[in-house]
Coordinates of N, CA and C in Angstrom, one line a residue:
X118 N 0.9 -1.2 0.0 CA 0.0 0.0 0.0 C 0.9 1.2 0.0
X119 N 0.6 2.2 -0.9 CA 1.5 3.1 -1.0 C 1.0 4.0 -0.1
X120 N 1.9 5.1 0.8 CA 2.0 5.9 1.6 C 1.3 7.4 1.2
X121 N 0.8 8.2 0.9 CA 0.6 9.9 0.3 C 1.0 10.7 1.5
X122 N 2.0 11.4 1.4 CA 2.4 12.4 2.4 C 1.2 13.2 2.4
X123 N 0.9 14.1 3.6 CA -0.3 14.8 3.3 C 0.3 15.7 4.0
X124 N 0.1 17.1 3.1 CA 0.5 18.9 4.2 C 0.0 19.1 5.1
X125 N 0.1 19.6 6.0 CA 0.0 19.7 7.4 C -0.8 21.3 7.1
X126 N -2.4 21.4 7.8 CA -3.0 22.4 7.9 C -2.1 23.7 7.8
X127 N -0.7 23.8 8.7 CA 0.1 25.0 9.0 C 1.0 25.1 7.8
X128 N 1.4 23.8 7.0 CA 2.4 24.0 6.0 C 1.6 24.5 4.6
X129 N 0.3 24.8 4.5 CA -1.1 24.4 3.6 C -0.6 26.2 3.9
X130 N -1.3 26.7 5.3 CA -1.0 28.4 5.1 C 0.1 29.1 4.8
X131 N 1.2 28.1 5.2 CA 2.3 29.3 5.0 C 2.3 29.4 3.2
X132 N 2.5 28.0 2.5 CA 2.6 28.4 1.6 C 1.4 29.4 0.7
X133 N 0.3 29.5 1.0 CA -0.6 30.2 0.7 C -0.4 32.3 0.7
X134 N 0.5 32.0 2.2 CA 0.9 33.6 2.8 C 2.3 33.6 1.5
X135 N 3.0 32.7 1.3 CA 4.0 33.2 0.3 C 3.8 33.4 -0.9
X136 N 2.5 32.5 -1.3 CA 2.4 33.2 -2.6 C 1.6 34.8 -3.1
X137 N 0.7 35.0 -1.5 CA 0.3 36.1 -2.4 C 1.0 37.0 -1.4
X138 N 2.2 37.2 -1.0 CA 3.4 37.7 -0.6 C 3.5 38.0 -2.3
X139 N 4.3 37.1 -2.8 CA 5.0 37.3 -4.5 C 3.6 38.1 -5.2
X140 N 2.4 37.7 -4.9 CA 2.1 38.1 -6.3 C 1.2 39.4 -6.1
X141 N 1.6 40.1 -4.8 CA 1.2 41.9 -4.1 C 2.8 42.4 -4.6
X142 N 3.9 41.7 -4.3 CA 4.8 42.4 -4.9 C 5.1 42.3 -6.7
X143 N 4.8 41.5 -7.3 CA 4.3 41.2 -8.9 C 3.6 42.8 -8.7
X144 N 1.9 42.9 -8.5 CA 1.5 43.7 -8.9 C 2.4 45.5 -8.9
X145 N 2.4 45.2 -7.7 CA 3.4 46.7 -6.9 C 3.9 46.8 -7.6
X146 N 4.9 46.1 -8.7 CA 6.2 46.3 -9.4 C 5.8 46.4 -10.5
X147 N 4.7 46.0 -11.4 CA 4.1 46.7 -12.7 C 3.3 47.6 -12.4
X148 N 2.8 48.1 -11.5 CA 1.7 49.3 -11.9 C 2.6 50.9 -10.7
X149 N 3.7 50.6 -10.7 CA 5.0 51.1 -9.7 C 3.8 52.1 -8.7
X150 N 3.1 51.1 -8.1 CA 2.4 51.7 -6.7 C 2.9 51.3 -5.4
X151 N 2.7 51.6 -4.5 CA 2.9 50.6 -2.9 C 1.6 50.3 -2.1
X152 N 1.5 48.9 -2.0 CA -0.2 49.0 -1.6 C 0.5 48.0 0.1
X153 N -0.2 48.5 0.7 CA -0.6 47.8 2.7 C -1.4 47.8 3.3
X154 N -1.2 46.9 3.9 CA -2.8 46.8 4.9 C -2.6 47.2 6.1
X155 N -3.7 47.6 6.8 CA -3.5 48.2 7.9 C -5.2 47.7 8.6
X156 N -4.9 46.9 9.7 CA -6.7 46.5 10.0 C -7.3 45.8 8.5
X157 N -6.6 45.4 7.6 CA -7.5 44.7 6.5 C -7.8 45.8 5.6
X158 N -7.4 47.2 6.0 CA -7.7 48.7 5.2 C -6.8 48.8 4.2
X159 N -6.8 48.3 2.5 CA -5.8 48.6 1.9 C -5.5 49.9 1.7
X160 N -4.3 50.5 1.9 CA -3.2 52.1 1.5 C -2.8 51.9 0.4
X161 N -3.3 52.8 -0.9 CA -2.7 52.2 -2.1 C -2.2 54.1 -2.4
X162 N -0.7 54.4 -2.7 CA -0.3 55.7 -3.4 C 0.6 55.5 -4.3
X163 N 0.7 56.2 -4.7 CA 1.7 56.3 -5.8 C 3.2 56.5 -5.5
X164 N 3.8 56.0 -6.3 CA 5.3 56.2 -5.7 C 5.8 57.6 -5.9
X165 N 5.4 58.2 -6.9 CA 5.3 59.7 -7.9 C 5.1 60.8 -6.8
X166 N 4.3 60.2 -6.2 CA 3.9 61.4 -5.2 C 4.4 61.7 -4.2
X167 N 5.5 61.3 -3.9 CA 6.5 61.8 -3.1 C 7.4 63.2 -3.7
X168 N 7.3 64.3 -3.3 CA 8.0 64.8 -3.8 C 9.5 65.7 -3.4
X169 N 10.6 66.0 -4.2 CA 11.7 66.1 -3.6 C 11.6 67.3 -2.6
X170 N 11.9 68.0 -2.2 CA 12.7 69.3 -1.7 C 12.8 70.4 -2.2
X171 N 12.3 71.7 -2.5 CA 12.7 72.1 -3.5 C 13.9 73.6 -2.6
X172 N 14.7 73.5 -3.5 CA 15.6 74.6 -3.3 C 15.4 75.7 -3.1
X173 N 15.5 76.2 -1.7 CA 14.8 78.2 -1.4 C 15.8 79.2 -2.9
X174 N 14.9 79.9 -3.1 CA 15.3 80.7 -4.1 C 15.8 82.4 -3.8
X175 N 17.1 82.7 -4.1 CA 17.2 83.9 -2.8 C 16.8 85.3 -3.8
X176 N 16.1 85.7 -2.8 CA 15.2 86.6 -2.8 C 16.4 88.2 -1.8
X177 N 16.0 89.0 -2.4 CA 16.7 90.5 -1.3 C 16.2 90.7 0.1
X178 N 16.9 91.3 1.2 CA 16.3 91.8 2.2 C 16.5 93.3 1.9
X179 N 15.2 94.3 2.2 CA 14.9 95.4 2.5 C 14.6 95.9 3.8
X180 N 14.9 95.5 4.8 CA 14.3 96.0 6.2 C 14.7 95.5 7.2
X181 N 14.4 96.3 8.0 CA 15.2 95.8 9.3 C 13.6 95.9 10.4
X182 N 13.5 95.2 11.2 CA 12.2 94.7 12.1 C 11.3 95.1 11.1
X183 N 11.2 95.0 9.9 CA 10.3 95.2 9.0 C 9.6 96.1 9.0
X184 N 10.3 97.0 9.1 CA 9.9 99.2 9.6 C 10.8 99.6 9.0
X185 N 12.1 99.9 8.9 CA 13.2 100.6 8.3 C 13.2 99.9 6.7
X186 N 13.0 100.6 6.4 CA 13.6 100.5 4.3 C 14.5 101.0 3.9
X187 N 15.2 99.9 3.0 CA 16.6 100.4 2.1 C 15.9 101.7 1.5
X188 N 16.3 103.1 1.6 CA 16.1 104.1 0.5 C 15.3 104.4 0.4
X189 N 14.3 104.2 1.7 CA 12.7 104.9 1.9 C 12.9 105.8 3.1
X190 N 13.5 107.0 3.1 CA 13.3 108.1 4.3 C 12.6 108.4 5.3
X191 N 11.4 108.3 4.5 CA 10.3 108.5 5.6 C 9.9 107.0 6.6
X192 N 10.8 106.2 6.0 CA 10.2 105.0 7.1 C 11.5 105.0 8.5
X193 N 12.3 105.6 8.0 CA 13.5 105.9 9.2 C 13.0 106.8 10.4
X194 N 11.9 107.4 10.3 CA 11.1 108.0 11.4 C 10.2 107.4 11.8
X195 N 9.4 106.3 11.5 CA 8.8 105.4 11.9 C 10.0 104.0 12.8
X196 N 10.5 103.9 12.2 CA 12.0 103.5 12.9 C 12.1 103.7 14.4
X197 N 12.6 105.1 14.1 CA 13.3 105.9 15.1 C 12.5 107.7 15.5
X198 N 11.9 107.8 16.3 CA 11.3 108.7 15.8 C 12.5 110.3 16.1
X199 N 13.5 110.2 16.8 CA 14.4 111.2 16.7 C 15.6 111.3 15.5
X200 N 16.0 111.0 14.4 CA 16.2 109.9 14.0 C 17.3 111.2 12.8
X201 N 16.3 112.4 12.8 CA 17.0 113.6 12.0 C 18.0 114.4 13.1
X202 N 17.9 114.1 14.7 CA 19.1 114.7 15.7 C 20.2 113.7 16.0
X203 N 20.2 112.7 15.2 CA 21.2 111.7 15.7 C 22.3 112.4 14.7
X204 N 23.8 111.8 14.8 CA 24.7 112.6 14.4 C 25.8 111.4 13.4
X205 N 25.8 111.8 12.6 CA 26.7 110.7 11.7 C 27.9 110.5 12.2
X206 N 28.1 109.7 12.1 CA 29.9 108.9 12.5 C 30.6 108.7 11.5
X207 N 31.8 108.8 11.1 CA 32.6 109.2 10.1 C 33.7 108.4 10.8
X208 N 34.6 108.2 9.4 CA 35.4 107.2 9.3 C 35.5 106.1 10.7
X209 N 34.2 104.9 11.0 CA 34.2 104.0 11.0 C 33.8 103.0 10.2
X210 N 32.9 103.6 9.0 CA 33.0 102.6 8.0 C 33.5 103.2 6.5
X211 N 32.9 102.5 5.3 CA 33.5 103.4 3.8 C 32.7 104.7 4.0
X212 N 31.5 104.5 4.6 CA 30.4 105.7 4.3 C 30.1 106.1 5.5
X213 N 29.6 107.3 5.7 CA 28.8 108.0 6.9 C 27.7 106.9 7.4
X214 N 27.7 106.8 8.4 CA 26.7 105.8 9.3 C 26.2 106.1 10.7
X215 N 24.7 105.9 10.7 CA 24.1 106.3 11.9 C 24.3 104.7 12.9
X216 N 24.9 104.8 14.1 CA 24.5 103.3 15.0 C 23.6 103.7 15.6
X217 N 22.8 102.3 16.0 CA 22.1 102.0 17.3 C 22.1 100.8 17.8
X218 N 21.9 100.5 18.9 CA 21.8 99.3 20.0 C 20.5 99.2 20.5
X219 N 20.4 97.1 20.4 CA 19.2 97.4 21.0 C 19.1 97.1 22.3
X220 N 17.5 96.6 23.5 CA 17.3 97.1 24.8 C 18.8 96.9 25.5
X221 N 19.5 95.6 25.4 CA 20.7 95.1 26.4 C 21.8 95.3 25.6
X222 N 22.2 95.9 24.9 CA 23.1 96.7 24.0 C 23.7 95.3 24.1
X223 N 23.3 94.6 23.2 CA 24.2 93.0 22.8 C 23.9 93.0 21.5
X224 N 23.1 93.8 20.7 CA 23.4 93.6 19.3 C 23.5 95.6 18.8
X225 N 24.3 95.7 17.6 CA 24.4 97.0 16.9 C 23.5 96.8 15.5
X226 N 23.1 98.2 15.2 CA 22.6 98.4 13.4 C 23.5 99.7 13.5
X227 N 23.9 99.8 12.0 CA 24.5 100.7 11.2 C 23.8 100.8 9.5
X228 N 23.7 102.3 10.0 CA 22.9 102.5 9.0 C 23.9 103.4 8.0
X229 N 23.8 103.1 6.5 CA 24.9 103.6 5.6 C 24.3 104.8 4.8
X230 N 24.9 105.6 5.1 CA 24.1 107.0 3.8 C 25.5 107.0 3.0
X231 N 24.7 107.0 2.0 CA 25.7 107.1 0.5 C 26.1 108.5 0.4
X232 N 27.3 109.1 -0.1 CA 27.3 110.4 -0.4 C 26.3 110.2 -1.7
X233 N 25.5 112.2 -1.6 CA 24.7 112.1 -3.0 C 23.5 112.1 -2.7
X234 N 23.1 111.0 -1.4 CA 21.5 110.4 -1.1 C 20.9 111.4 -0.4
X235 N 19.8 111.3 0.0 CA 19.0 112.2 0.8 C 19.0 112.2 2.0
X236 N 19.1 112.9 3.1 CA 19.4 112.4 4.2 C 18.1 111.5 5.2
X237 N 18.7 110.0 5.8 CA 18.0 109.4 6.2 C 17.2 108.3 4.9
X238 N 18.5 108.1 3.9 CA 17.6 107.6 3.1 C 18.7 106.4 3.0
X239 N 19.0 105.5 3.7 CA 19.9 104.5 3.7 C 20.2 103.7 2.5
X240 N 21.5 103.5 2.1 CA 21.8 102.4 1.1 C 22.6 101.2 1.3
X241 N 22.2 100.8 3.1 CA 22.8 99.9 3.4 C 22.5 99.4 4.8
X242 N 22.2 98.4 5.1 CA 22.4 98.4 6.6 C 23.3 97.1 7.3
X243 N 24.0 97.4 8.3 CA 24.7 96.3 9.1 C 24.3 95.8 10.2
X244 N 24.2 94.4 10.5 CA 23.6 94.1 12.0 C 25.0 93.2 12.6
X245 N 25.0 94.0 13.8 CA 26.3 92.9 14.6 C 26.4 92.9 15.9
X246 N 27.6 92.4 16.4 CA 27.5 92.6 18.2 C 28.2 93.5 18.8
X247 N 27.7 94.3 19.6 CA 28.4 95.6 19.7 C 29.9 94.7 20.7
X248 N 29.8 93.6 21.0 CA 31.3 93.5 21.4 C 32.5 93.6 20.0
X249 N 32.0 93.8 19.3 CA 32.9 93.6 18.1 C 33.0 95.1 17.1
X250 N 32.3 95.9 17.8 CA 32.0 97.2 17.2 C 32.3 98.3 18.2
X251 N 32.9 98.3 18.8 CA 33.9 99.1 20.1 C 33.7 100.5 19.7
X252 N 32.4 100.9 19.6 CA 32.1 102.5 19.5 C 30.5 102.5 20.3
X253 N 30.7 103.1 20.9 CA 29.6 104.1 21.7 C 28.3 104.2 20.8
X254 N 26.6 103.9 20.5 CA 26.1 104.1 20.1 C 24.6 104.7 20.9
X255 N 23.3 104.7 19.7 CA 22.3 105.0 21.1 C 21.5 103.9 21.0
X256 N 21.3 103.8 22.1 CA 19.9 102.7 22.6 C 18.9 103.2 21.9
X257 N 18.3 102.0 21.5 CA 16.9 102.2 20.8 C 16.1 101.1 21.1
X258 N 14.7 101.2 21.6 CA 13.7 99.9 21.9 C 13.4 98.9 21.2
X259 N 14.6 97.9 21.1 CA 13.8 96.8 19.9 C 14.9 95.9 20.9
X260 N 14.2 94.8 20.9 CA 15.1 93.4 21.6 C 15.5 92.6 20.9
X261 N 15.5 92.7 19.3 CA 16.4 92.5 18.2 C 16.5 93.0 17.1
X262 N 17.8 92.9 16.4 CA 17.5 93.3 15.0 C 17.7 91.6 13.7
X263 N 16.3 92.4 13.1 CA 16.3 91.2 12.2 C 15.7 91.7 10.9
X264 N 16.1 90.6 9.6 CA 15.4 91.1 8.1 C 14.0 90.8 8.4
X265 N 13.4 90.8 7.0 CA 12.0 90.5 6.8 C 12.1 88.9 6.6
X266 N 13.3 88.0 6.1 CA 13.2 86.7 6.1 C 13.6 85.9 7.1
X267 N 14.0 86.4 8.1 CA 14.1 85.9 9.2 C 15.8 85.6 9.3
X268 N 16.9 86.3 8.9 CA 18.3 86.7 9.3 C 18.5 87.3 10.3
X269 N 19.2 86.5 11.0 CA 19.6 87.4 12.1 C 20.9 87.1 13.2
X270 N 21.2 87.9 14.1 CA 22.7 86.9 14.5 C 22.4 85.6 15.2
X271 N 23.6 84.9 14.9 CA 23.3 83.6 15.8 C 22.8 82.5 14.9
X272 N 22.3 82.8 13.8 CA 21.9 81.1 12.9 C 23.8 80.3 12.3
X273 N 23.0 79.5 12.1 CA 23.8 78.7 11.3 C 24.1 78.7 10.3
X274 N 25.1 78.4 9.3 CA 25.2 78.3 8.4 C 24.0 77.3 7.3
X275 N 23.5 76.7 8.2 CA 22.9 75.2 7.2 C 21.3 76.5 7.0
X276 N 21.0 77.1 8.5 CA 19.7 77.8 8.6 C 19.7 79.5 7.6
X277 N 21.0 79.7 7.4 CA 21.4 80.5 6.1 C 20.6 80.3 4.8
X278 N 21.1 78.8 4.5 CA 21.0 78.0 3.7 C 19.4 78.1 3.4
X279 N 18.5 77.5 4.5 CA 17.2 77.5 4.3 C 16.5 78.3 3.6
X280 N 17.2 79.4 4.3 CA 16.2 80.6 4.1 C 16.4 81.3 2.5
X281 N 17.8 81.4 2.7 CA 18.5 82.0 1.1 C 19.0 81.3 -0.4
X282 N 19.0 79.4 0.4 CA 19.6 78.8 -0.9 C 21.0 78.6 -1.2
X283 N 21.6 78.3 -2.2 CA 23.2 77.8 -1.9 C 23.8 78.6 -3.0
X284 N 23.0 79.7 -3.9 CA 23.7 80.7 -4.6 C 24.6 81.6 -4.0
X285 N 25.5 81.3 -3.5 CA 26.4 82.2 -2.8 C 27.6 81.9 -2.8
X286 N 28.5 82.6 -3.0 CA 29.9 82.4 -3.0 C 30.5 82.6 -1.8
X287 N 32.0 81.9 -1.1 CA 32.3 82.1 -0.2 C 33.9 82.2 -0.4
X288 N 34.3 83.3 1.3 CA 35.8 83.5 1.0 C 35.8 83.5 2.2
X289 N 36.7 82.9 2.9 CA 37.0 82.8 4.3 C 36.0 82.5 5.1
X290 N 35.4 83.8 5.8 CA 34.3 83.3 6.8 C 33.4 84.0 6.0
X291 N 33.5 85.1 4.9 CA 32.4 85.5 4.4 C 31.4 84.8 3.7
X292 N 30.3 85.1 3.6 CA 29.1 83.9 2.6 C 28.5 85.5 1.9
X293 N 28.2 85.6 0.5 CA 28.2 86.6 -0.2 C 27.5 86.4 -1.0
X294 N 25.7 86.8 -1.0 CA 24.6 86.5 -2.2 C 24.4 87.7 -2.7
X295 N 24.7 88.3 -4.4 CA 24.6 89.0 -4.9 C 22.9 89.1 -5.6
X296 N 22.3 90.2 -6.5 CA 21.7 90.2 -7.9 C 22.4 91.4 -8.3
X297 N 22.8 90.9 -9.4 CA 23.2 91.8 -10.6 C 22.7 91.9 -11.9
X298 N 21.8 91.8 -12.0 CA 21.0 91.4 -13.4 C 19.7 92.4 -13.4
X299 N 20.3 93.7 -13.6 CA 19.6 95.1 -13.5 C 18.1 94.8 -14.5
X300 N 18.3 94.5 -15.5 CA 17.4 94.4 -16.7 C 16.5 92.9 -16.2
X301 N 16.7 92.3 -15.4 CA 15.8 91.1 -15.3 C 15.2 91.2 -14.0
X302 N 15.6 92.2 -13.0 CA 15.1 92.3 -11.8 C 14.5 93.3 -11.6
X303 N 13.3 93.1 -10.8 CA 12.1 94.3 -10.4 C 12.4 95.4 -9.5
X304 N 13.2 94.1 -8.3 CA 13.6 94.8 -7.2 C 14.7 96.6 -7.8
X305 N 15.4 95.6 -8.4 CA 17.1 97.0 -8.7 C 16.0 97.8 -9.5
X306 N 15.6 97.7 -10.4 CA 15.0 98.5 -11.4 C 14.4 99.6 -10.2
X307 N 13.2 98.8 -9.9 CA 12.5 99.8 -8.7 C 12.8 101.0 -7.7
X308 N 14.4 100.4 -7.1 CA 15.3 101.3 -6.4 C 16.2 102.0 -7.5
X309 N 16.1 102.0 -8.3 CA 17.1 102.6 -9.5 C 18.5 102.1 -9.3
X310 N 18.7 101.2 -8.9 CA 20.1 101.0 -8.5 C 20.6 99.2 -9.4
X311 N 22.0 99.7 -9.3 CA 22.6 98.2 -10.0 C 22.9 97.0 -10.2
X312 N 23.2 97.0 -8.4 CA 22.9 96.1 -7.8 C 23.1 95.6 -6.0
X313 N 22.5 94.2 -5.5 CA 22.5 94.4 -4.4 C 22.8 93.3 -3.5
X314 N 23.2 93.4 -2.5 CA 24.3 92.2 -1.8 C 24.0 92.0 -0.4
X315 N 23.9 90.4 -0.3 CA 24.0 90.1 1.4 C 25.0 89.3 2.2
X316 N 26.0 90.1 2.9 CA 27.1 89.4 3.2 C 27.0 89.1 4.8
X317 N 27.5 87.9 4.9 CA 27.0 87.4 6.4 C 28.7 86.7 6.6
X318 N 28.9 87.3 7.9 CA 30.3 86.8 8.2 C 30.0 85.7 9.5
X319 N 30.8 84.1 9.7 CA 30.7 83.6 9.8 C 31.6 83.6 11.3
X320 N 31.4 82.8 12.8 CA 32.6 81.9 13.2 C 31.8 81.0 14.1
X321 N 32.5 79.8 13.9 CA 31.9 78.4 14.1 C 30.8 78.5 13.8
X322 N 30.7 78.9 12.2 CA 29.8 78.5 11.8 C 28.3 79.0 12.2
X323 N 28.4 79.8 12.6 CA 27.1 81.3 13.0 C 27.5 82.6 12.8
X324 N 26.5 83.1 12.1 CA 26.4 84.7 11.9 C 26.7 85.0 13.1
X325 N 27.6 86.4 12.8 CA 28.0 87.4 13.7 C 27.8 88.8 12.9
X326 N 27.9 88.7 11.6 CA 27.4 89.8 11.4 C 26.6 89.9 10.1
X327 N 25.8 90.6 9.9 CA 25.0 90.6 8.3 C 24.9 92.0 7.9
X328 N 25.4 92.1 6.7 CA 25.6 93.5 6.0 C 24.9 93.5 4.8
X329 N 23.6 94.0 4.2 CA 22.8 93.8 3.2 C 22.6 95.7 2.9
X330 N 22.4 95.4 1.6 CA 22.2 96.4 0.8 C 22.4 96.7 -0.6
X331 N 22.3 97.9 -1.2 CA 23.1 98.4 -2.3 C 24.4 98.5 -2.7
X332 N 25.0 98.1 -3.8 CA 26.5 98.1 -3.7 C 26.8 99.6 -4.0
X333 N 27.9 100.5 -3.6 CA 27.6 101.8 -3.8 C 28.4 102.5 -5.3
X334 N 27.2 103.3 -5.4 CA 27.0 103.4 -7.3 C 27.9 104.2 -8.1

């Protein structure tokens, strides 16, 4: 009498669980979806629809706590409202500049007037730590200074990055995002000017200082 091996109820499922193991990954792999169960609830998306990262695109800063404008006068009294009795400071930087500090005098702004410009009509501004700026300025009520995109001392280089993108050239500790492309930008056209630059100096790798504005004409 011949013997017939017979599958064992448990050997009967597994192989049942491996085939349609192969034949969810068969489908997955021609219709390039990912399908799972969750409670018996199939998840079916597309692989497509994942999508990458896209690269910040750098864009100009004009302002400082988003009140002062590059080359807008009348917003420098909104600013500051004493702002026409402050007194220019001469040869600490290339150009005449008004400072201020803000409430705990731990950070400085410098403000650049171009020879030529109107007075209080800035073509540049600097933000740094007054330990590094060893001149006397005035207190002014703000407990920081910062752009309109969110620059300010203290980020990192990678949070630079975020915000501005990796069009930037570097020399030492400087990181340096220009536009020069007068005829293709709204911004320069608009200010009548050439062009315009955001330089952020670096150590271990955090701003210490940010210098944005017009290059001078």
């Amino acid at each position: 009498m011949a013997i017939v091996a017979r599958s064992s109820p448990m050997e009967n499922n597994l192989f049942y669980k491996l085939m349609l193991l192969f034949c969810s990954l068969t489908i997955m792999n021609c219709n390039g979806r990912r399908t799972s169960y969750v409670n018996n609830d199939k998840i079916d998306f597309k692989l497509q629809d994942v999508k990458p990262i896209k690269e910040p695109t750098f864009l100009p800063d004009s302002t400082v706590n988003n009140i002062l404008v590059l080359g807008r006068s009348e917003s420098a009294e909104s600013f500051y409202p004493y702002i026409s009795s402050e007194q220019y400071i001469t040869h600490l930087r290339e150009s005449p500049v008004i400072g201020f500090s803000n409430k705990d005098n731990s950070e400085y702004l410098l403000l650049y007037q171009y020879e030529g410009g109107v007075r209080n009509s800035f073509g540049c501004f600097e933000i740094g730590y007054t330990n590094d700026l060893q001149k006397k300025v005035t207190d002014i009520d703000y407990d920081k200074f910062r752009t309109e995109s969110g620059l300010m001392l203290g980020i990192t280089i990678n949070e630079l990055k975020s915000i501005k993108g990796s069009s930037y050239t570097q020399d030492g500790d400087k990181v340096v995002y220009q536009l020069t492309d007068y005829s293709n930008s709204s911004f320069l056209r608009r200010h009548n000017m050439p062009s315009f630059f955001i330089e952020c100096t670096l150590r271990d790798d955090r701003i210490i200082r940010i210098k944005y504005g017009f290059n001078y004409p």
